[in-house]
Amino acid sequence: MDIFHGLLNGFAVALAPINLLFAFIGALVGTAVGVLPGLGPAATIALLLPIAYTVSSPVTAIIMMAGIYYGAMYGGSTTSILLNIPGEAASVVTCIDGYQMAKKGRAGVALAIAAIGSFIAGTVGVIGLTLFAPPIAEFALSFGPPEKFSLALVGLLMAVTLSGSSMIKGLILTAIGMLLGSIGIDPISGKTRFSFGITELQSGFDFVTLAMGVFGLGEIFYNLESTGITTIVTTKVGQVWPRLKDWTQSRMAILRGTLVGFFIGIIPGGGAVISSFVSYAMEKRIAKHPEEFGKGAIQGVAGPESANNAASSSSFIPLLTLGIPGNASIAMIFAALLIKGVTPGPFLITEHPDVFWGVIASMYIGNVMLLILNLPLVGLWVQLLRVPYGILAPLVILFTAIGSYSIANQAFDIYALIGFGIFGYFLRKLSFEPGPLALAFVLAPLIESSMRQSLLMSGGNFSIFVTRPISATLISLFAALIIGHAALSLFKRTKKVQI
Amino acid sequence: MSKWEKFASVINIALGVFIAVYSYYYLKLGIMISPGAGFLPFFLGIALIVLGVLWFITTGISRVSASKTSEGDSSCTCNDDLPGETPITGRFPRKLVFGLILIVVYAWLFERLGYLLSTLFFMLGWQILVEREKWIKTIAITVLSAATMYAVFRFLLHVQLPACVWFSLGGI
């Protein structure tokens, strides 16, 4: 099936009334949660993962999860611009110039350019996904266990290296995530690992419980400490449609942001956050009047917002083609696919073309939905901020508790959820970025099984990972990245000492 | 934060030692051509020990450099706590403590009292102990929340919720 026919079939799937409805629900919920400070996209998808069990069709479930993901990316800009509070990490830089524009009475223009930039970047990102994903998947069909092992390990370690502030902490969480993923019966030897006689642990922890605990409950516990989370400062939106001058100033920033975001989004660990920062730095560097940045430069909103949306589309490429989630939010979608019995990877396009093309086609539709949801309804989203945290927090807790109970109808899962919630709370207190934990947990079975198969193939010789060309290239690339990262850190430290 | 980070790094090392020993003696490493159930966990345990030691050392280094910075800058009001937005102080806020107790009690009551009574208890407790709301508002929020959650899980998501073992309220 070529790309054109695949996409046509995808539209036939995505335009089915039930899928349209769930794409809309996903976009709506994603935008709503993106607007609310305190819960990021990963936490939202984690909270809604139990729905994946109840929705019968895998396409419908994944269409909704994808909608939540890019909806949250859109919604995050609203509070950044109006309240100087980022709805999620990728919108942090939007605060800088977006809020200044709002203070000057140009909130409407900032919101509009963010939404239009997001729409253009999101759509271009999906076009890139449509064009790049099939050839990458075809190439990945030749991968054997050693290549799969190297790819999963290198992808995971790259995500750790690029996403967090501390590499040591990221690696600790990676090891803990893999250990948590190994709990239960070993599929090869049949031996039970780390269950300590607890019957419920024999099948291991469910990813949904772990994700809801660490990302959802952990975030709620952490927010319970903060004061002022319910403080609302509303700003008048003003004129929404940008003037010709605004458009002229921002069109190239949107284009550059789109390209930067798309390519950074493909790299594991790259994602929306890094791309928005890179785009902002780039716009400031090439601007004719860099002194305007920080005082309400429209390029400072257009570039980063476009970049984070392009990245959220392109981060689906490694997931759908290689089966490697590049960030925590994508790891949730990876888990949702597994829950529905669909294994993401190079075989997805041939074994489940309806899922592959249906999700891609739904992204085109979802982007249009989000443009409609974000521009005329911006006033409604601001009203959402009036929901007191005292009501929101216990509702989220109830949702996670009942959601985790519903997986296997056992109270043990609620205790496990609370345990993961406390763990997530301490991770935040100790400045850990919890993303690698989720990535390692979902990738642990793939890494272990491909490692064992590789060792069987090579007669127990570890050199198989460096003698096969693709595997060797991947490991070399990663080694180069680590050396580059270490050299850069050393250079920065030396410079600091000299200052 | 330095003290807490050091404490956490020691726990990390202890966890690594336990996992490595457990994997080696109980799960077994197997042979290279056919690794056993303990092969990967053993190396992960070793990794935790090494990373824990590195974490312990780097925490000490950052503490020394931070104290040097604060000596050089008299205007700096740095305290013992280094990274983290709201560092661990050893004293946890009332909201967090009550919230945590309520969730644990909720988990314990959930199957014993059934969905309805346990959820009413949780929401009521939350509004009184955590939020300290007025009675009328507390009752309204409690009843509405329990009903909304019931509708979402029972009718939208078709989840079987535990019934009250004492009253057997027909699925509620």
CSV table of N, CA and C in Angstrom, one decimal, chain B residues 4-54:
chain,number,residue,atom,x,y,z
B,4,TRP,N,19.4,15.7,52.5
B,4,TRP,CA,18.4,14.7,52.0
B,4,TRP,C,18.9,14.0,50.8
B,5,GLU,N,19.6,14.7,49.9
B,5,GLU,CA,20.1,14.1,48.7
B,5,GLU,C,21.1,13.0,49.1
B,6,LYS,N,22.0,13.3,50.1
B,6,LYS,CA,22.9,12.3,50.6
B,6,LYS,C,22.2,11.1,51.2
B,7,PHE,N,21.2,11.3,51.9
B,7,PHE,CA,20.4,10.3,52.5
B,7,PHE,C,19.8,9.4,51.4
B,8,ALA,N,19.2,10.1,50.4
B,8,ALA,CA,18.6,9.4,49.3
B,8,ALA,C,19.6,8.5,48.5
B,9,SER,N,20.8,9.1,48.4
B,9,SER,CA,21.9,8.4,47.6
B,9,SER,C,22.3,7.1,48.4
B,10,VAL,N,22.3,7.2,49.7
B,10,VAL,CA,22.7,6.0,50.5
B,10,VAL,C,21.6,5.0,50.4
B,11,ILE,N,20.4,5.4,50.4
B,11,ILE,CA,19.3,4.4,50.2
B,11,ILE,C,19.4,3.8,48.8
B,12,ASN,N,19.7,4.6,47.8
B,12,ASN,CA,19.9,4.1,46.5
B,12,ASN,C,21.0,3.0,46.4
B,13,ILE,N,22.1,3.3,47.1
B,13,ILE,CA,23.2,2.3,47.2
B,13,ILE,C,22.7,1.0,47.9
B,14,ALA,N,22.0,1.2,49.0
B,14,ALA,CA,21.5,0.0,49.7
B,14,ALA,C,20.6,-0.8,48.8
B,15,LEU,N,19.7,-0.1,48.1
B,15,LEU,CA,18.8,-0.8,47.2
B,15,LEU,C,19.6,-1.6,46.1
B,16,GLY,N,20.6,-1.0,45.6
B,16,GLY,CA,21.5,-1.6,44.6
B,16,GLY,C,22.1,-2.9,45.1
B,17,VAL,N,22.6,-2.8,46.4
B,17,VAL,CA,23.3,-3.9,47.0
B,17,VAL,C,22.3,-5.1,47.1
B,18,PHE,N,21.1,-4.7,47.7
B,18,PHE,CA,20.1,-5.7,47.9
B,18,PHE,C,19.7,-6.4,46.5
B,19,ILE,N,19.5,-5.6,45.5
B,19,ILE,CA,19.1,-6.2,44.2
B,19,ILE,C,20.2,-7.1,43.6
B,20,ALA,N,21.4,-6.6,43.7
B,20,ALA,CA,22.5,-7.4,43.2
B,20,ALA,C,22.6,-8.8,43.9
B,21,VAL,N,22.6,-8.7,45.2
B,21,VAL,CA,22.7,-9.9,46.0
B,21,VAL,C,21.5,-10.9,45.8
B,22,TYR,N,20.3,-10.3,45.8
B,22,TYR,CA,19.1,-11.1,45.5
B,22,TYR,C,19.1,-11.8,44.1
B,23,SER,N,19.6,-11.0,43.1
B,23,SER,CA,19.6,-11.5,41.8
B,23,SER,C,20.7,-12.6,41.7
B,24,TYR,N,21.8,-12.4,42.3
B,24,TYR,CA,22.9,-13.4,42.2
B,24,TYR,C,22.6,-14.7,42.9
B,25,TYR,N,22.1,-14.6,44.1
B,25,TYR,CA,21.9,-15.8,44.9
B,25,TYR,C,20.5,-16.5,44.7
B,26,TYR,N,19.5,-15.7,44.5
B,26,TYR,CA,18.1,-16.3,44.4
B,26,TYR,C,17.7,-16.4,42.9
B,27,LEU,N,17.8,-15.4,42.1
B,27,LEU,CA,17.4,-15.5,40.7
B,27,LEU,C,18.4,-16.2,39.8
B,28,LYS,N,19.6,-16.1,40.1
B,28,LYS,CA,20.7,-16.8,39.4
B,28,LYS,C,21.0,-16.0,38.0
B,29,LEU,N,22.3,-16.0,37.7
B,29,LEU,CA,22.7,-15.2,36.6
B,29,LEU,C,22.7,-16.1,35.3
B,30,GLY,N,22.7,-17.4,35.4
B,30,GLY,CA,22.7,-18.2,34.2
B,30,GLY,C,24.1,-18.2,33.6
B,31,ILE,N,24.1,-18.7,32.3
B,31,ILE,CA,25.4,-18.7,31.5
B,31,ILE,C,25.2,-17.7,30.4
B,32,MET,N,26.4,-17.2,29.8
B,32,MET,CA,26.3,-16.2,28.8
B,32,MET,C,25.4,-16.5,27.6
B,33,ILE,N,25.4,-17.7,27.2
B,33,ILE,CA,24.6,-18.1,26.0
B,33,ILE,C,23.1,-18.1,26.4
B,34,SER,N,22.8,-18.3,27.7
B,34,SER,CA,21.4,-18.3,28.1
B,34,SER,C,21.3,-17.7,29.5
B,35,PRO,N,21.3,-16.3,29.5
B,35,PRO,CA,21.2,-15.6,30.8
B,35,PRO,C,20.0,-16.0,31.6
B,36,GLY,N,20.2,-16.1,32.9
B,36,GLY,CA,19.1,-16.4,33.8
B,36,GLY,C,18.2,-15.2,34.2
B,37,ALA,N,17.2,-15.5,35.0
B,37,ALA,CA,16.3,-14.4,35.4
B,37,ALA,C,16.9,-13.3,36.2
B,38,GLY,N,18.1,-13.6,36.8
B,38,GLY,CA,18.8,-12.5,37.6
B,38,GLY,C,19.8,-11.8,36.8
B,39,PHE,N,20.1,-12.1,35.5
B,39,PHE,CA,21.2,-11.5,34.8
B,39,PHE,C,21.0,-10.0,34.7
B,40,LEU,N,19.9,-9.5,34.1
B,40,LEU,CA,19.7,-8.1,33.9
B,40,LEU,C,19.6,-7.4,35.2
B,41,PRO,N,18.7,-7.9,36.2
B,41,PRO,CA,18.6,-7.2,37.5
B,41,PRO,C,19.9,-7.1,38.2
B,42,PHE,N,20.8,-8.1,38.1
B,42,PHE,CA,22.1,-8.0,38.7
B,42,PHE,C,22.9,-6.8,38.2
B,43,PHE,N,22.9,-6.7,36.9
B,43,PHE,CA,23.7,-5.5,36.4
B,43,PHE,C,23.0,-4.2,36.7
B,44,LEU,N,21.7,-4.2,36.8
B,44,LEU,CA,21.0,-3.0,37.1
B,44,LEU,C,21.3,-2.6,38.6
B,45,GLY,N,21.4,-3.6,39.4
B,45,GLY,CA,21.7,-3.4,40.8
B,45,GLY,C,23.1,-2.8,41.0
B,46,ILE,N,24.1,-3.4,40.2
B,46,ILE,CA,25.4,-2.8,40.2
B,46,ILE,C,25.4,-1.4,39.7
B,47,ALA,N,24.6,-1.1,38.6
B,47,ALA,CA,24.5,0.2,38.1
B,47,ALA,C,24.0,1.2,39.2
B,48,LEU,N,23.0,0.7,40.0
B,48,LEU,CA,22.5,1.6,41.0
B,48,LEU,C,23.5,1.9,42.1
B,49,ILE,N,24.4,0.9,42.4
B,49,ILE,CA,25.4,1.1,43.4
B,49,ILE,C,26.4,2.2,42.9
B,50,VAL,N,26.9,2.0,41.6
B,50,VAL,CA,27.8,3.0,41.1
B,50,VAL,C,27.2,4.4,41.0
B,51,LEU,N,26.0,4.4,40.5
B,51,LEU,CA,25.3,5.7,40.3
B,51,LEU,C,25.1,6.4,41.7
B,52,GLY,N,24.7,5.6,42.7
B,52,GLY,CA,24.5,6.1,44.0
B,52,GLY,C,25.7,6.7,44.6
B,53,VAL,N,26.9,6.0,44.4
B,53,VAL,CA,28.2,6.6,44.9
B,53,VAL,C,28.5,7.9,44.1
B,54,LEU,N,28.3,7.9,42.8
B,54,LEU,CA,28.5,9.2,42.1
B,54,LEU,C,27.6,10.3,42.5
